[in-house]
PDB file of C-alpha atoms in Angstrom:
ATOM      1  CA  MET A  19       0.000   0.000   0.000  1.00 95.00           C
ATOM      2  CA  HIS A  20       1.247   3.434  -0.909  1.00 97.00           C
ATOM      3  CA  HIS A  21       0.823   6.268   1.580  1.00 97.00           C
ATOM      4  CA  VAL A  22       1.742   9.915   1.914  1.00 98.00           C
ATOM      5  CA  LEU A  23       1.657  11.768   5.228  1.00 98.00           C
ATOM      6  CA  SER A  24       2.074  15.472   5.819  1.00 98.00           C
ATOM      7  CA  VAL A  25       1.770  17.205   9.198  1.00 97.00           C
ATOM      8  CA  GLY A  26       2.647  20.859   8.852  1.00 97.00           C
ATOM      9  CA  CYS A  27       1.728  24.527   8.845  1.00 97.00           C
ATOM     10  CA  GLU A  28       1.030  25.007   5.142  1.00 97.00           C
ATOM     11  CA  PRO A  29      -2.594  25.547   4.069  1.00 98.00           C
ATOM     12  CA  ILE A  30      -4.219  22.489   2.510  1.00 98.00           C
ATOM     13  CA  ASP A  31      -4.394  22.939  -1.272  1.00 97.00           C
ATOM     14  CA  GLU A  32      -7.264  20.613  -2.119  1.00 96.00           C
ATOM     15  CA  PRO A  33      -7.296  21.208  -5.906  1.00 97.00           C
ATOM     16  CA  LYS A  34      -3.577  20.441  -6.049  1.00 98.00           C
ATOM     17  CA  LEU A  35      -4.012  17.273  -3.998  1.00 98.00           C
ATOM     18  CA  VAL A  36      -6.830  16.090  -6.257  1.00 97.00           C
ATOM     19  CA  SER A  37      -4.801  16.871  -9.387  1.00 97.00           C
ATOM     20  CA  GLU A  38      -1.898  14.772  -8.028  1.00 97.00           C
ATOM     21  CA  ARG A  39      -4.084  11.699  -7.487  1.00 97.00           C
ATOM     22  CA  ARG A  40      -2.712   8.460  -8.941  1.00 95.00           C
ATOM     23  CA  LEU A  41      -4.585   5.177  -9.023  1.00 96.00           C
ATOM     24  CA  SER A  42      -4.293   1.917 -10.878  1.00 98.00           C
ATOM     25  CA  LYS A  43      -6.925   0.590 -13.282  1.00 98.00           C
ATOM     26  CA  ALA A  44      -7.999  -1.980 -10.665  1.00 98.00           C
ATOM     27  CA  MET A  45      -9.279   0.739  -8.327  1.00 98.00           C
ATOM     28  CA  GLY A  46     -12.921   1.813  -8.449  1.00 98.00           C
ATOM     29  CA  ALA A  47     -13.312   4.048  -5.393  1.00 98.00           C
ATOM     30  CA  VAL A  48     -11.715   7.260  -4.228  1.00 98.00           C
ATOM     31  CA  VAL A  49     -13.036   8.615  -0.946  1.00 98.00           C
ATOM     32  CA  TYR A  50     -11.737  11.799   0.507  1.00 96.00           C
ATOM     33  CA  PHE A  51     -12.638  13.802   3.561  1.00 98.00           C
ATOM     34  CA  CYS A  52     -11.894  17.440   4.242  1.00 98.00           C
ATOM     35  CA  GLY A  53     -12.274  18.612   7.829  1.00 98.00           C
ATOM     36  CA  VAL A  54     -12.969  22.352   8.100  1.00 98.00           C
ATOM     37  CA  VAL A  55     -12.757  24.541  11.221  1.00 98.00           C
ATOM     38  CA  ARG A  56     -16.228  25.561  12.456  1.00 97.00           C
ATOM     39  CA  GLY A  57     -17.040  29.012  13.833  1.00 97.00           C
ATOM     40  CA  SER A  58     -17.843  27.744  17.309  1.00 96.00           C
ATOM     41  CA  GLU A  59     -16.373  25.521  19.956  1.00 93.00           C
ATOM     42  CA  GLY A  60     -19.139  24.412  22.266  1.00 90.00           C
ATOM     43  CA  GLU A  61     -21.264  27.512  22.872  1.00 93.00           C
ATOM     44  CA  ALA A  62     -18.469  30.024  22.193  1.00 94.00           C
ATOM     45  CA  ALA A  63     -17.830  31.715  18.859  1.00 97.00           C
ATOM     46  CA  ILE A  64     -14.207  31.411  17.751  1.00 98.00           C
ATOM     47  CA  SER A  65     -12.013  32.816  14.995  1.00 98.00           C
ATOM     48  CA  GLY A  66     -10.138  29.552  14.506  1.00 98.00           C
ATOM     49  CA  LEU A  67      -8.208  26.755  16.143  1.00 98.00           C
ATOM     50  CA  HIS A  68      -4.536  26.446  16.994  1.00 98.00           C
ATOM     51  CA  TYR A  69      -3.256  22.895  16.469  1.00 98.00           C
ATOM     52  CA  GLU A  70      -0.204  21.544  18.236  1.00 98.00           C
ATOM     53  CA  ALA A  71       1.403  18.164  17.728  1.00 97.00           C
ATOM     54  CA  PHE A  72       4.062  15.984  19.257  1.00 95.00           C
ATOM     55  CA  GLN A  73       5.334  15.616  15.692  1.00 95.00           C
ATOM     56  CA  ALA A  74       7.496  12.495  15.977  1.00 96.00           C
ATOM     57  CA  MET A  75       4.875  10.592  17.957  1.00 97.00           C
ATOM     58  CA  ALA A  76       2.072  11.829  15.697  1.00 97.00           C
ATOM     59  CA  CYS A  77       3.877  10.538  12.603  1.00 97.00           C
ATOM     60  CA  HIS A  78       4.614   7.238  14.364  1.00 98.00           C
ATOM     61  CA  GLN A  79       0.946   6.800  15.313  1.00 98.00           C
ATOM     62  CA  PHE A  80      -0.161   7.620  11.767  1.00 98.00           C
ATOM     63  CA  GLU A  81       2.231   4.968  10.420  1.00 97.00           C
ATOM     64  CA  LEU A  82       0.741   2.403  12.825  1.00 98.00           C
ATOM     65  CA  LEU A  83      -2.769   3.339  11.686  1.00 98.00           C
ATOM     66  CA  PHE A  84      -1.809   3.028   8.017  1.00 98.00           C
ATOM     67  CA  ALA A  85      -0.429  -0.457   8.735  1.00 98.00           C
ATOM     68  CA  GLU A  86      -3.674  -1.416  10.485  1.00 98.00           C
ATOM     69  CA  VAL A  87      -5.743  -0.184   7.546  1.00 98.00           C
ATOM     70  CA  GLU A  88      -3.591  -2.231   5.192  1.00 98.00           C
ATOM     71  CA  THR A  89      -4.342  -5.417   7.142  1.00 98.00           C
ATOM     72  CA  ARG A  90      -8.112  -4.770   7.249  1.00 98.00           C
ATOM     73  CA  TRP A  91      -8.996  -3.517   3.755  1.00 98.00           C
ATOM     74  CA  PRO A  92      -7.527  -3.888   0.242  1.00 98.00           C
ATOM     75  CA  VAL A  93      -6.519  -0.246   0.077  1.00 98.00           C
ATOM     76  CA  GLU A  94      -4.145   0.823  -2.674  1.00 98.00           C
ATOM     77  CA  SER A  95      -3.315   4.269  -1.345  1.00 98.00           C
ATOM     78  CA  ILE A  96      -3.790   6.661   1.582  1.00 98.00           C
ATOM     79  CA  ARG A  97      -2.849  10.318   1.570  1.00 98.00           C
ATOM     80  CA  LEU A  98      -3.309  12.327   4.756  1.00 98.00           C
ATOM     81  CA  VAL A  99      -2.570  15.987   5.415  1.00 98.00           C
ATOM     82  CA  HIS A 100      -3.022  17.529   8.880  1.00 98.00           C
ATOM     83  CA  ARG A 101      -2.294  21.148   9.633  1.00 98.00           C
ATOM     84  CA  ILE A 102      -0.661  22.411  12.781  1.00 98.00           C
ATOM     85  CA  GLY A 103      -0.478  26.022  13.925  1.00 98.00           C
ATOM     86  CA  PRO A 104      -3.340  28.495  13.539  1.00 98.00           C
ATOM     87  CA  VAL A 105      -6.198  27.533  11.209  1.00 98.00           C
ATOM     88  CA  GLN A 106      -8.955  30.082  10.644  1.00 98.00           C
ATOM     89  CA  VAL A 107     -12.687  29.335  10.551  1.00 98.00           C
ATOM     90  CA  GLY A 108     -13.623  27.963   7.144  1.00 98.00           C
ATOM     91  CA  GLU A 109     -10.141  26.634   6.397  1.00 98.00           C
ATOM     92  CA  ALA A 110      -9.303  22.949   6.115  1.00 98.00           C
ATOM     93  CA  SER A 111      -7.368  21.394   8.968  1.00 98.00           C
ATOM     94  CA  LEU A 112      -7.474  17.779   7.757  1.00 98.00           C
ATOM     95  CA  TRP A 113      -7.578  16.109   4.351  1.00 98.00           C
ATOM     96  CA  VAL A 114      -7.682  12.346   3.949  1.00 98.00           C
ATOM     97  CA  GLU A 115      -7.924  10.301   0.753  1.00 98.00           C
ATOM     98  CA  VAL A 116      -8.359   6.534   0.538  1.00 98.00           C
ATOM     99  CA  ILE A 117      -8.261   4.617  -2.746  1.00 98.00           C
ATOM    100  CA  ALA A 118      -9.630   1.073  -2.848  1.00 98.00           C
ATOM    101  CA  PRO A 119     -11.239  -1.322  -5.342  1.00 98.00           C
ATOM    102  CA  HIS A 120     -14.778  -0.692  -4.015  1.00 98.00           C
ATOM    103  CA  ARG A 121     -16.608   2.129  -2.209  1.00 98.00           C
ATOM    104  CA  GLY A 122     -17.473   0.109   0.891  1.00 98.00           C
ATOM    105  CA  GLU A 123     -13.836  -0.598   1.594  1.00 98.00           C
ATOM    106  CA  ALA A 124     -12.787   2.967   0.866  1.00 98.00           C
ATOM    107  CA  PHE A 125     -15.479   4.502   3.103  1.00 98.00           C
ATOM    108  CA  ALA A 126     -14.803   2.038   5.936  1.00 98.00           C
ATOM    109  CA  ALA A 127     -11.047   2.575   5.827  1.00 98.00           C
ATOM    110  CA  CYS A 128     -11.397   6.367   5.729  1.00 98.00           C
ATOM    111  CA  GLN A 129     -13.863   6.374   8.651  1.00 98.00           C
ATOM    112  CA  TYR A 130     -11.639   4.044  10.688  1.00 98.00           C
ATOM    113  CA  LEU A 131      -8.566   6.139  10.015  1.00 98.00           C
ATOM    114  CA  ILE A 132     -10.222   9.387  11.122  1.00 98.00           C
ATOM    115  CA  ASP A 133     -11.886   7.854  14.195  1.00 98.00           C
ATOM    116  CA  GLU A 134      -8.675   6.198  15.374  1.00 98.00           C
ATOM    117  CA  MET A 135      -6.605   9.290  14.585  1.00 98.00           C
ATOM    118  CA  LYS A 136      -8.751  11.342  16.954  1.00 97.00           C
ATOM    119  CA  LYS A 137      -8.231   8.752  19.713  1.00 97.00           C
ATOM    120  CA  ARG A 138      -4.539   7.988  19.289  1.00 97.00           C
ATOM    121  CA  VAL A 139      -2.579  10.659  17.422  1.00 98.00           C
ATOM    122  CA  PRO A 140      -1.178  13.381  19.723  1.00 98.00           C
ATOM    123  CA  ILE A 141      -2.525  16.460  17.976  1.00 98.00           C
ATOM    124  CA  TRP A 142      -4.290  18.985  20.186  1.00 97.00           C
ATOM    125  CA  LYS A 143      -6.418  21.989  19.337  1.00 97.00           C
ATOM    126  CA  LYS A 144      -6.989  25.212  21.233  1.00 97.00           C
ATOM    127  CA  PRO A 145      -9.810  27.616  20.311  1.00 97.00           C
ATOM    128  CA  LEU A 146      -8.773  31.075  19.149  1.00 97.00           C
ATOM    129  CA  PRO A 147     -11.093  33.788  20.501  1.00 94.00           C
ATOM    130  CA  ILE A 148     -12.725  36.315  18.208  1.00 92.00           C
TER     131      ILE A 148
END
């Protein structure tokens, strides 16, 4: 399984990511998710979120998750981009793409990856006041 991981401060360029997509002729499903910062955290309005990561451990945990996905579904490729630093309301903080032969596998793998990431990868967010 091919995978690409990026954890950094650069804005997520979704059109560029989509244009760089590569898949074999055996693949029939591309699922991608784009997580965008909402304008509220709980009841409070915010201007954005500040993400911090324990970078080495975050990358290690992502690699473990990619390996788990590979054992559970016939995924050809995963690309994951997570921003750190300040991210304003309306901007993407997470972009995940999973390519698999069928949609069920692609959706399941993408959902699993995001759910487990939130539990296990040491990336924290702090609301930025307006």
